[in-house]
């Protein structure tokens, strides 16, 4: 109880700090950060308050005498650690990566993921004034303690309201400062816990702000949970074991530890720490049957029989304890363990939860093989890691690639666009405390930057200001120059086909695939790192191979798209996107499989105004 | 043709019936669509109202079934075989048009010239 109170106090102090900072700061990025902290602190305070409330209620209810008290009453399933790794596909940026610190929860938990975004305007002294979109993710853990427990209690006892003395907390919201709007939310619970990444649907709140940041309507995340019964030793003690069917009178004295759905029996107590293999392991899971038998005339204490089915056979072990109290304690532990099985699939295998620590490189095998994952999970030494991964990827792709084009995302690094790397690495950079995101390998320093680059630079600057607190939030900040509906293509004129190296804007890696794959970019498969500064302004129409002038509006780009769409008789639908991909052009017609893959990517790239042939 | 949230949409529509053409394993209609609620409406070159997220005809294959049926580029598709097309995603729209079991699609389309025509006729023959 006092724990929570302390946490609340802490959060309130943080909140006050954020308010003051908000009032005092002059820079946009700081304001954004402060507003973000404010929002999260407020949310956390609310969560803690309601938790406190619930605890008080639970206390009150426990004091009420229950007439139909069953054996499970008053028992709570063990808590566990829940962690979530998130990926939210956004239309301008491919993914936002966010890793939450593990939180404590009971199996009936609900993890509400809310996506907030804040519109902000940047004013740059020189150059264009893009609109910056910063979005942040807040996860608030709402605990609904043990639904089963509630059900077992008297009806009417679980009234959610009761204001038992806690006054409603008015959290003053500063009127200045960037406002975050809730864009979308989804709620995850135990059933969503899985050891792999899954896609969940977002419920998009219908407010106007939702349209600023076009979401795919889904997010992808890995929700992992480590119940304590899997990580901690629930019970330990000396027992005597004999196996039924074996020699009836041989009792073996073992030191037994109950943990992670098994009873591990060691010969010596020291073995437990020493990581020696247990002499005997008895499974204690949902299928196990445990019985305390009558007092065995041959030994003092009571016997406990544990039966499991292995294959078709039933194997029974009999445990004998020193005393009745021991027996009782063991039975209690077993019962608790059964109750902990409410964590269901989490008890099958221990799920890994990596704690993000900025200094420690965390080598994680990504479930998906996307480059993004690799980059995010890697160590904070961005530069070498990136080039390592890239080199590896290059090799992989060279071996596999049939088109003979270099992987399209290579262009991200071959160009001299700070934003591209910034965009890709942002999640990384946000976790680095003070680590400069500005010096990835193979890219020039940022100081000489043309005015056209400023918008992109600004984005990175905001990343640098992100603190490395454990709930680091990543801000997306694609540029959009105009008010009204985001029209990325007008701001990012690079979509035209230009094999030149000057890529004026960043595409997310996956999105790049759609535009560049068909382009035969850069010749086959060599990873060059060209660190030449751009020789011309990015917004100037590029000569030679450009098929649609860069500076023109998106509509014209689209028109040229449609006019140059070649009809594919073999597929019913075709996503035609950037002009170059639909041209027969300089490269051979890709195989249908690749074309459908390209179509898929074209579809997923929201900058394209999709057209389908029917 | 702009759409006010909460208010019913009214439009002058024309019925167009297109017989699908079999090409190998596929049934094609011979036109392309653009738009959808998941698309960026600002990029639609055919819509008058740049916030219109409806489905528009962006291309007609010459000589195809759609051309034969007098579908035109720039038409906004309101319904397909009774299914609404004004509030659908791009892919949903495509799917409604490409159902393998349907050999005919009956579209309700609207176009600017229709509106004009009706207005004209109203104007020239004022009812008393």
XYZ file of C-alpha atoms in Angstrom:
742
model
C 0.000 0.000 0.000
C 2.674 2.402 0.963
C 4.533 1.350 -2.138
C 1.840 2.661 -4.318
C 1.575 5.775 -2.280
C 5.251 6.353 -2.761
C 4.903 5.811 -6.446
C 2.055 8.239 -6.606
C 4.065 10.825 -4.800
C 6.938 10.260 -7.121
C 4.751 10.645 -10.139
C 3.208 13.782 -8.754
C 6.606 15.268 -8.312
C 7.559 14.291 -11.822
C 4.410 15.835 -13.033
C 5.043 19.065 -11.264
C 8.470 19.107 -12.737
C 7.054 18.570 -16.160
C 4.576 21.370 -15.686
C 7.260 23.742 -14.656
C 9.442 22.722 -17.518
C 6.605 23.186 -19.900
C 6.014 26.657 -18.674
C 9.641 27.522 -18.778
C 10.961 25.962 -21.891
C 11.427 27.802 -25.060
C 12.270 25.126 -27.529
C 9.678 23.120 -29.248
C 11.337 19.842 -28.657
C 11.547 20.414 -24.981
C 7.949 21.397 -24.871
C 7.031 18.233 -26.658
C 9.014 16.161 -24.297
C 7.602 17.886 -21.292
C 4.070 17.480 -22.539
C 4.738 13.877 -23.099
C 6.052 13.412 -19.596
C 3.075 15.243 -18.319
C 0.704 12.986 -20.091
C 2.393 9.857 -18.957
C 2.704 11.031 -15.408
C -0.941 11.913 -15.318
C -1.882 8.597 -16.705
C 0.277 6.805 -14.256
C -1.094 8.761 -11.388
C -4.569 7.816 -12.457
C -3.609 4.238 -12.714
C -2.003 4.182 -9.322
C -4.915 5.917 -7.790
C -7.336 3.414 -9.129
C -5.070 0.630 -8.018
C -5.009 2.067 -4.564
C -8.716 2.328 -4.650
C -9.050 -1.252 -5.621
C -6.735 -2.356 -2.912
C -8.712 -0.468 -0.358
C -11.849 -2.025 -1.645
C -10.311 -5.439 -1.497
C -9.296 -4.842 2.051
C -12.748 -3.766 2.955
C -14.235 -6.745 1.286
C -11.931 -9.112 3.035
C -13.255 -7.959 6.326
C -16.751 -8.840 5.336
C -17.542 -12.320 6.527
C -18.324 -14.624 3.721
C -20.776 -17.366 4.246
C -19.809 -19.470 1.316
C -16.121 -19.414 1.759
C -14.548 -22.026 -0.437
C -11.035 -23.312 -0.375
C -9.945 -20.891 -3.019
C -11.254 -17.864 -1.301
C -8.833 -15.188 -0.438
C -6.312 -16.704 -2.724
C -4.826 -14.654 -5.404
C -2.902 -15.984 -8.302
C 0.688 -15.028 -8.234
C 1.692 -11.904 -9.909
C 3.863 -11.847 -12.897
C 5.913 -9.573 -14.960
C 4.449 -8.330 -18.146
C 6.359 -6.683 -20.873
C 5.421 -5.556 -24.271
C 7.365 -4.789 -27.354
C 5.504 -2.751 -29.802
C 5.534 -1.935 -33.360
C 3.055 0.389 -34.836
C 2.971 0.735 -38.536
C 2.478 4.298 -39.409
C 1.978 5.551 -42.794
C 4.883 7.792 -42.977
C 7.267 5.917 -40.979
C 7.415 2.258 -41.175
C 7.532 1.337 -37.580
C 7.745 2.814 -34.247
C 9.540 0.662 -31.882
C 8.892 0.858 -28.284
C 9.792 -1.364 -25.519
C 8.192 -1.215 -22.204
C 9.727 -2.040 -18.979
C 8.270 -5.013 -17.274
C 5.384 -4.241 -15.031
C 3.817 -6.250 -12.340
C 0.412 -7.605 -12.977
C -1.921 -10.367 -12.075
C -3.198 -12.707 -14.715
C -6.387 -10.814 -15.191
C -4.501 -7.827 -16.377
C -5.491 -5.529 -19.103
C -2.901 -3.661 -20.941
C -4.291 -0.677 -22.586
C -2.192 0.687 -25.309
C -2.981 4.168 -26.318
C -1.503 5.998 -29.143
C -1.260 9.675 -28.661
C -0.139 12.184 -31.067
C 0.469 15.784 -30.938
C 0.473 18.194 -33.750
C 3.047 20.767 -33.563
C 4.326 23.351 -35.796
C 7.854 24.139 -36.280
C 9.136 27.391 -37.244
C 12.461 27.315 -38.741
C 14.246 30.439 -39.363
C 15.223 29.427 -42.792
C 13.739 27.170 -45.314
C 10.384 25.582 -45.377
C 8.179 25.120 -42.408
C 7.084 21.590 -42.305
C 4.561 20.371 -39.924
C 5.956 18.034 -37.481
C 4.024 15.263 -36.038
C 5.163 13.852 -32.827
C 3.577 10.836 -31.527
C 4.073 8.999 -28.396
C 2.870 5.886 -26.993
C 1.671 5.434 -23.558
C 0.912 2.159 -22.025
C -1.041 2.246 -18.936
C -1.492 -0.873 -17.054
C -4.907 -1.332 -15.698
C -5.164 -4.185 -13.354
C -8.316 -6.021 -12.893
C -7.347 -8.342 -10.181
C -8.280 -11.938 -10.636
C -11.597 -12.192 -12.326
C -12.008 -15.618 -10.921
C -11.518 -14.260 -7.523
C -14.239 -11.758 -8.016
C -16.584 -14.398 -9.202
C -15.979 -16.455 -6.128
C -16.878 -13.658 -3.873
C -20.293 -12.657 -2.841
C -22.317 -10.939 -5.441
C -22.619 -7.300 -4.768
C -19.278 -7.143 -3.144
C -17.577 -5.983 -6.246
C -19.147 -2.678 -6.786
C -16.685 -0.604 -8.634
C -17.715 2.745 -7.375
C -17.400 3.348 -3.674
C -15.533 6.440 -2.919
C -14.159 5.275 0.364
C -12.693 8.528 1.403
C -10.435 9.088 -1.546
C -11.178 12.456 -2.892
C -11.213 12.814 -6.613
C -7.892 14.042 -7.669
C -7.973 17.033 -9.851
C -4.975 17.118 -11.979
C -4.533 20.558 -13.294
C -3.642 20.503 -16.910
C -1.554 23.352 -18.068
C -3.262 25.194 -20.786
C -0.148 25.974 -22.649
C 1.952 23.495 -24.305
C 1.351 20.889 -26.886
C -1.724 18.819 -26.406
C -1.699 15.179 -27.019
C -4.715 13.613 -28.507
C -5.701 10.053 -28.214
C -5.642 8.527 -31.597
C -6.237 4.937 -31.071
C -6.247 2.351 -28.432
C -6.453 -1.306 -27.943
C -6.638 -3.491 -24.946
C -4.601 -6.584 -24.501
C -4.978 -9.217 -21.935
C -3.726 -12.612 -20.976
C -5.088 -14.257 -24.032
C -2.894 -12.059 -26.131
C 0.271 -13.151 -24.478
C 2.422 -15.023 -26.856
C 6.026 -15.518 -27.450
C 5.923 -14.019 -30.876
C 4.780 -10.916 -32.559
C 1.185 -10.616 -33.424
C -0.933 -8.054 -35.021
C -3.649 -6.425 -33.072
C -6.288 -4.111 -34.247
C -6.362 -0.634 -33.084
C -9.590 0.961 -32.247
C -9.165 4.293 -33.808
C -10.862 7.036 -31.961
C -12.932 8.955 -34.320
C -11.686 12.344 -33.518
C -10.309 14.532 -36.154
C -6.835 14.155 -34.956
C -6.819 10.559 -35.993
C -6.408 11.602 -39.519
C -3.230 13.440 -38.968
C -1.408 10.292 -38.427
C -2.806 7.682 -40.676
C -2.636 4.415 -38.950
C -3.054 1.126 -40.589
C -5.557 0.276 -37.998
C -3.307 -2.200 -36.419
C -0.250 -2.542 -34.425
C 2.071 -5.334 -33.995
C 3.446 -6.303 -30.706
C 4.829 -9.023 -28.613
C 3.245 -9.265 -25.274
C 5.246 -11.362 -22.947
C 4.464 -12.289 -19.454
C 6.567 -13.963 -16.855
C 4.459 -15.085 -13.993
C 6.346 -15.261 -10.780
C 5.572 -18.886 -10.438
C 7.778 -19.423 -13.427
C 10.665 -17.344 -12.322
C 10.691 -17.650 -8.639
C 10.913 -20.528 -6.332
C 7.557 -20.928 -4.784
C 8.443 -23.424 -2.162
C 11.435 -25.373 -1.031
C 12.127 -27.936 1.602
C 13.260 -31.393 2.461
C 11.118 -34.303 1.454
C 11.293 -37.971 1.113
C 10.211 -39.362 -2.170
C 9.372 -42.774 -3.292
C 8.098 -43.772 -6.642
C 5.139 -46.056 -6.855
C 5.835 -49.171 -8.690
C 9.374 -49.184 -7.581
C 10.787 -50.618 -4.471
C 8.059 -49.870 -1.987
C 10.166 -49.134 0.985
C 12.941 -47.033 -0.386
C 12.554 -43.456 0.482
C 14.943 -41.006 -0.973
C 15.622 -37.835 0.839
C 15.678 -34.882 -1.457
C 15.645 -31.158 -1.320
C 12.678 -30.180 -3.391
C 11.976 -26.903 -5.053
C 8.667 -25.994 -6.551
C 9.040 -23.718 -9.480
C 7.818 -23.288 -13.007
C 5.313 -26.097 -13.000
C 7.767 -28.623 -11.711
C 8.990 -30.026 -8.502
C 12.718 -30.269 -8.792
C 14.294 -32.694 -6.390
C 17.940 -32.258 -5.653
C 20.190 -34.400 -3.606
C 21.606 -31.541 -1.725
C 20.350 -28.096 -1.024
C 23.474 -26.595 -2.495
C 22.717 -28.214 -5.787
C 19.906 -25.820 -6.346
C 22.177 -22.845 -6.467
C 24.885 -24.732 -8.216
C 22.663 -25.336 -11.196
C 23.197 -29.017 -10.963
C 20.633 -31.121 -12.702
C 17.955 -32.231 -10.324
C 17.932 -35.864 -9.438
C 14.247 -36.026 -10.063
C 11.743 -33.755 -11.640
C 8.089 -34.130 -11.040
C 5.755 -32.141 -13.167
C 3.185 -30.040 -11.388
C 0.842 -28.716 -13.974
C -2.779 -28.564 -14.859
C -2.923 -32.252 -15.448
C -1.314 -33.244 -12.205
C -3.351 -34.738 -9.468
C -2.218 -34.273 -5.939
C -3.664 -36.017 -2.955
C -2.782 -36.058 0.638
C -3.240 -39.515 1.889
C -3.970 -40.853 5.276
C -1.299 -41.093 7.807
C 1.122 -43.699 6.720
C 1.677 -46.149 9.519
C 5.251 -46.666 8.418
C 6.338 -43.094 8.642
C 5.455 -40.037 10.549
C 3.893 -37.118 8.844
C 1.567 -37.498 5.958
C 2.002 -38.681 2.475
C 1.282 -36.653 -0.551
C 0.693 -38.487 -3.760
C 1.399 -36.761 -7.011
C 0.143 -38.357 -10.154
C 0.997 -37.390 -13.646
C 0.258 -38.909 -16.942
C 3.275 -39.329 -19.089
C 2.197 -40.554 -22.416
C -0.356 -43.192 -21.685
C 0.971 -44.105 -18.334
C 0.234 -42.766 -15.009
C 3.189 -42.237 -12.784
C 2.739 -41.587 -9.134
C 5.243 -40.249 -6.708
C 4.708 -40.256 -3.047
C 6.185 -37.598 -0.887
C 6.603 -37.786 2.758
C 7.186 -34.835 4.963
C 8.587 -34.481 8.406
C 5.498 -33.208 10.060
C 1.918 -32.296 9.578
C 2.769 -28.661 9.293
C 5.154 -29.409 6.502
C 2.542 -31.410 4.727
C 0.136 -28.597 5.105
C 2.619 -26.108 3.782
C 3.416 -28.204 0.788
C -0.217 -28.733 0.006
C -0.709 -25.009 0.250
C 2.131 -24.444 -2.135
C 0.722 -26.924 -4.591
C -2.687 -25.369 -4.435
C -1.197 -21.966 -4.997
C 0.701 -23.288 -7.933
C -2.454 -24.656 -9.421
C -4.078 -21.334 -8.911
C -1.186 -19.678 -10.581
C -2.030 -21.680 -13.644
C -4.426 -18.916 -14.387
C -1.540 -17.517 -16.321
C -2.337 -20.260 -18.742
C -0.074 -20.223 -21.689
C 2.570 -18.344 -19.810
C 3.188 -21.390 -17.715
C 4.022 -23.601 -20.589
C 7.372 -22.088 -21.199
C 9.223 -19.247 -19.748
C 9.016 -16.259 -22.011
C 11.954 -14.093 -22.322
C 11.713 -10.556 -21.266
C 14.634 -8.388 -21.988
C 15.076 -5.471 -19.771
C 16.174 -2.563 -21.795
C 19.334 -1.236 -20.354
C 20.997 1.426 -22.344
C 24.486 0.322 -21.710
C 24.180 -3.324 -22.218
C 24.019 -4.674 -25.689
C 21.066 -6.968 -25.865
C 21.470 -9.494 -28.588
C 18.035 -10.641 -29.436
C 17.086 -12.949 -32.172
C 14.266 -11.208 -33.831
C 11.262 -13.206 -34.672
C 10.979 -11.498 -37.922
C 13.922 -11.051 -40.049
C 13.323 -7.472 -40.771
C 16.161 -5.142 -40.709
C 14.204 -2.928 -38.464
C 14.197 -5.364 -35.668
C 17.801 -5.932 -35.871
C 18.556 -2.331 -35.720
C 16.340 -1.654 -32.837
C 17.449 -4.443 -30.655
C 21.063 -3.901 -31.167
C 23.430 -2.218 -28.931
C 23.698 1.405 -28.496
C 26.719 1.592 -30.598
C 24.750 2.541 -33.563
C 27.395 3.042 -36.064
C 29.184 -0.224 -36.010
C 26.049 -2.194 -35.402
C 24.314 -0.731 -38.347
C 27.107 -1.341 -40.695
C 27.447 -4.846 -39.344
C 23.857 -5.604 -39.881
C 23.910 -4.054 -43.247
C 26.889 -6.034 -44.296
C 25.251 -9.186 -43.120
C 22.058 -8.339 -44.809
C 23.816 -7.504 -47.964
C 25.357 -10.889 -48.043
C 22.104 -12.586 -47.364
C 20.325 -10.653 -49.972
C 22.996 -11.012 -52.521
C 22.747 -14.690 -52.231
C 19.056 -14.665 -52.500
C 18.376 -11.894 -54.832
C 17.452 -12.800 -58.305
C 16.855 -9.423 -59.597
C 20.380 -8.525 -59.127
C 19.549 -5.186 -57.737
C 20.989 -4.052 -54.559
C 18.599 -4.150 -51.706
C 16.538 -1.148 -51.899
C 17.106 0.017 -48.472
C 20.735 0.299 -49.268
C 19.895 3.535 -50.806
C 19.060 4.821 -47.447
C 22.624 4.648 -46.546
C 24.073 5.508 -49.827
C 22.349 8.747 -49.899
C 23.414 11.580 -47.957
C 20.281 12.112 -46.138
C 20.528 12.480 -42.453
C 16.901 12.100 -42.106
C 16.833 8.692 -43.547
C 19.033 7.291 -40.941
C 17.466 9.377 -38.359
C 14.138 7.983 -39.188
C 15.316 4.478 -39.156
C 17.259 4.735 -36.032
C 15.091 6.898 -34.086
C 13.870 4.271 -31.764
C 17.396 3.345 -31.086
C 18.457 6.789 -30.472
C 15.724 7.365 -28.099
C 17.045 4.720 -25.891
C 20.521 5.990 -25.860
C 21.199 8.255 -23.095
C 22.902 11.158 -24.543
C 24.226 9.170 -27.356
C 24.376 11.209 -30.393
C 22.167 9.890 -33.083
C 23.928 11.971 -35.545
C 26.879 9.916 -36.298
C 25.951 6.739 -37.940
C 28.494 5.162 -40.017
C 28.906 6.221 -43.561
C 27.068 9.407 -43.290
C 28.439 12.809 -43.263
C 28.262 15.054 -40.333
C 25.226 17.053 -39.971
C 26.577 20.461 -39.586
C 26.736 21.409 -43.201
C 23.165 21.182 -44.070
C 21.268 22.976 -46.669
C 18.130 24.756 -45.704
C 16.111 22.141 -47.388
C 17.390 19.675 -44.991
C 16.364 21.604 -42.004
C 13.062 19.933 -41.521
C 14.670 16.622 -41.354
C 17.314 17.823 -39.069
C 14.750 19.161 -36.767
C 13.322 15.751 -36.442
C 16.556 14.365 -35.337
C 17.057 17.112 -32.907
C 13.919 16.120 -31.229
C 15.219 12.657 -30.884
C 18.329 13.818 -29.297
C 16.322 15.511 -26.690
C 14.611 12.351 -25.717
C 15.702 11.217 -22.382
C 16.557 7.694 -21.805
C 14.123 6.948 -19.120
C 12.894 3.485 -19.253
C 9.632 4.378 -20.738
C 11.259 5.983 -23.624
C 8.842 7.150 -26.166
C 9.713 7.559 -29.687
C 8.498 10.428 -31.608
C 7.732 10.118 -35.170
C 8.145 13.189 -37.038
C 7.610 12.955 -40.662
C 7.472 16.276 -42.281
C 4.405 17.561 -43.789
C 4.367 20.927 -45.181
C 0.807 21.814 -45.313
C -2.197 22.097 -43.234
C -5.132 20.029 -43.970
C -4.833 16.466 -45.001
C -1.374 15.191 -44.962
C -0.080 14.978 -48.414
C 3.191 13.339 -48.141
C 3.883 13.190 -51.762
C 3.978 16.874 -52.177
C 6.475 17.166 -49.499
C 8.483 14.276 -50.556
C 8.987 14.714 -54.150
C 11.495 12.014 -54.500
C 8.937 9.556 -55.599
C 9.768 10.101 -59.144
C 12.084 7.750 -60.748
C 15.484 8.980 -60.427
C 18.354 6.698 -60.276
C 20.535 9.444 -59.090
C 21.804 9.278 -55.635
C 20.043 12.267 -54.385
C 17.150 11.028 -52.452
C 15.636 14.091 -50.968
C 13.626 12.460 -48.352
C 13.443 9.532 -46.213
C 11.268 6.657 -46.835
C 10.839 4.017 -44.340
C 12.763 0.981 -45.233
C 9.880 -1.138 -46.224
C 8.232 1.592 -48.122
C 11.356 2.128 -50.039
C 11.166 -1.335 -51.291
C 8.097 -0.528 -53.219
C 9.532 2.394 -54.974
C 12.994 1.252 -55.518
C 12.663 -2.366 -56.160
C 11.522 -1.867 -59.617
C 14.161 0.565 -60.376
C 17.181 -1.485 -60.764
C 18.752 0.756 -58.382
C 22.416 1.246 -58.266
C 23.583 -1.785 -60.106
C 23.992 -5.157 -58.704
C 24.542 -5.787 -55.166
C 27.458 -3.789 -54.096
C 27.256 -1.895 -50.991
C 28.906 1.344 -51.453
C 28.994 3.989 -49.000
C 29.112 7.218 -50.735
C 29.626 10.062 -48.501
C 29.332 12.806 -50.941
C 27.365 15.777 -49.965
C 24.479 16.544 -52.207
C 25.512 18.662 -55.019
C 22.249 20.245 -55.776
C 19.205 21.325 -54.037
C 16.953 18.498 -53.191
C 13.853 20.082 -54.401
C 15.030 20.934 -57.792
C 13.682 18.663 -60.430
C 16.230 16.119 -61.285
C 17.100 15.853 -64.856
C 17.588 12.887 -67.032
C 15.634 9.970 -65.878
C 12.956 11.702 -63.988
C 9.685 10.990 -65.496
C 7.608 13.250 -63.463
C 8.929 16.518 -62.307
C 9.617 16.596 -58.698
C 8.230 19.904 -57.927
C 4.860 19.243 -59.274
C 1.956 18.370 -57.253
C 1.034 14.972 -56.314
C -1.925 14.925 -58.555
C 0.209 15.049 -61.571
C 2.345 12.342 -60.267
C -0.699 10.293 -59.907
C -1.874 11.011 -63.357
C 1.318 9.962 -64.836
C 1.009 6.879 -62.775
C -2.249 5.988 -64.215
C -1.328 6.692 -67.716
C 1.680 4.550 -67.644
C 0.151 1.626 -65.911
C 0.680 -1.421 -67.901
C -2.040 -3.889 -67.852
C -1.181 -7.148 -66.287
C -3.389 -9.736 -67.657
C -2.192 -12.275 -65.255
C -3.327 -10.554 -62.159
C -6.562 -9.035 -61.467
C -5.396 -6.197 -59.431
C -2.406 -4.119 -59.683
C -1.230 -1.474 -57.431
C 0.377 1.057 -59.545
C 2.479 3.425 -57.732
C 5.447 5.418 -58.660
C 5.805 5.664 -62.362
C 8.989 3.860 -62.723
C 7.716 0.683 -61.413
C 5.082 0.334 -63.992
C 7.262 1.042 -66.907
C 8.669 -1.763 -68.857
C 11.670 0.387 -68.652
C 15.227 -0.393 -68.346
C 14.734 -3.566 -66.448
C 13.179 -6.792 -67.297
C 9.702 -7.541 -66.283
C 9.723 -9.097 -62.919
C 8.230 -12.454 -62.348
C 4.645 -12.598 -61.230
C 5.657 -13.530 -57.743
C 7.811 -10.517 -57.439
C 5.243 -8.383 -58.975
C 2.672 -9.381 -56.494
C 5.154 -8.748 -53.778
C 5.745 -5.359 -55.215
C 2.091 -4.797 -55.471
C 1.762 -5.693 -51.894
C 4.390 -3.212 -50.934
C 2.828 -0.635 -53.145
C -0.377 -1.180 -51.376
C 1.201 -0.764 -48.065
C 2.826 2.456 -48.944
C 0.338 5.084 -48.110
C 1.994 7.767 -50.059
C 0.753 6.172 -53.158
C -2.752 6.819 -54.150
C -3.571 3.294 -54.885
C -5.205 2.281 -58.078
C -6.432 -1.155 -58.773
C -7.380 -2.684 -61.986
C -10.566 -4.681 -61.943
C -20.712 15.760 -54.042
C -19.187 16.698 -50.767
C -20.113 14.717 -47.790
C -21.240 16.207 -44.537
C -20.819 13.788 -41.702
C -24.116 12.840 -40.217
C -26.128 13.971 -43.156
C -27.351 11.696 -45.881
C -25.567 11.820 -49.132
C -27.632 12.572 -52.171
C -26.493 12.322 -55.692
C -27.804 11.948 -59.149
C -26.743 8.558 -60.264
C -26.682 6.532 -63.359
C -26.955 2.796 -63.522
C -24.253 1.073 -65.435
C -24.272 -2.618 -65.986
C -21.028 -4.238 -66.926
C -20.661 -7.768 -68.119
C -17.376 -9.165 -67.016
C -15.085 -10.486 -69.636
C -13.378 -13.776 -69.116
C -9.676 -13.716 -69.694
C -8.238 -17.037 -68.916
C -8.910 -17.650 -65.312
C -9.996 -14.124 -64.545
C -13.064 -12.091 -64.978
C -12.161 -8.576 -65.768
C -14.101 -5.399 -66.024
C -11.595 -3.294 -67.796
C -11.149 -0.296 -65.603
C -9.125 0.884 -62.684
C -10.285 2.391 -59.481
C -8.706 4.755 -57.080
C -9.642 6.103 -53.717
C -10.957 4.671 -50.537
C -11.229 5.672 -46.939
C -7.742 4.460 -46.322
C -6.308 6.512 -49.124
C -5.205 10.039 -49.256
C -8.053 11.909 -50.910
C -5.924 14.868 -51.780
C -4.266 12.852 -54.482
C -7.427 12.075 -56.296
C -7.360 14.004 -59.525
C -10.988 13.409 -60.301
C -12.750 14.473 -57.216
C -14.137 17.926 -56.895
C -13.991 17.924 -53.197
C -10.500 16.965 -52.149
C -11.765 15.411 -49.001
C -13.885 12.963 -50.893
C -12.693 9.501 -50.097
C -14.950 7.745 -52.483
C -14.052 5.297 -55.174
C -13.380 6.802 -58.547
C -12.773 5.371 -61.944
C -9.278 6.313 -62.899
C -8.769 4.499 -66.129
C -10.769 2.674 -68.720
C -9.260 -0.027 -70.808
C -10.058 0.772 -74.381
C -12.464 -1.704 -75.799
C -13.047 -3.310 -72.464
C -16.371 -4.161 -70.921
C -16.448 -0.969 -68.921
C -15.998 1.203 -71.946
C -18.684 -0.688 -73.726
C -21.014 -0.067 -70.847
C -20.307 3.639 -70.968
C -18.360 3.942 -67.797
C -16.113 6.947 -67.928
C -12.967 8.086 -66.309
C -13.753 10.273 -63.346
C -16.976 8.568 -62.440
C -17.525 8.071 -58.794
C -18.842 4.683 -57.902
C -21.553 4.835 -55.304
C -22.714 1.254 -55.265
C -21.697 -2.054 -56.676
C -24.419 -4.660 -56.860
C -26.086 -2.984 -53.959
C -22.976 -2.702 -51.862
C -22.067 0.758 -50.781
C -18.864 2.165 -52.131
C -18.856 5.555 -50.575
C -17.325 4.488 -47.306
C -15.073 1.577 -48.077
C -11.400 0.972 -48.093
C -9.645 0.626 -51.357
C -9.269 -3.065 -51.000
C -12.861 -3.580 -49.992
C -13.904 -1.772 -53.117
C -11.683 -3.860 -55.263
C -13.048 -6.991 -53.724
C -16.621 -6.003 -54.328
C -15.849 -5.579 -57.953
C -13.877 -8.711 -58.444
C -16.019 -11.412 -57.001
C -15.360 -14.524 -58.942
C -18.886 -15.747 -58.760
C -20.411 -12.653 -60.243
C -20.426 -12.232 -63.950
C -22.239 -8.940 -63.963
C -21.742 -5.876 -61.898
C -24.361 -3.236 -61.632
C -22.880 0.041 -60.662
C -24.449 3.225 -59.549
C -22.160 5.985 -60.570
C -22.304 9.658 -60.371
C -20.526 12.237 -62.421
C -20.452 15.903 -62.662
C -22.052 16.003 -66.048
C -25.077 14.229 -64.656
C -25.561 16.812 -62.028
C -25.213 19.472 -64.621
C -27.713 17.816 -66.849
C -30.284 17.614 -64.129
C -29.714 21.144 -63.098
C -30.076 22.235 -66.655
C -33.258 20.390 -67.136
C -34.614 21.860 -63.983
C -33.580 25.295 -65.035
C -34.944 25.105 -68.547
C -38.252 23.701 -67.547
C -39.225 25.348 -64.363
C -42.216 23.724 -62.830
C -44.912 25.952 -61.679
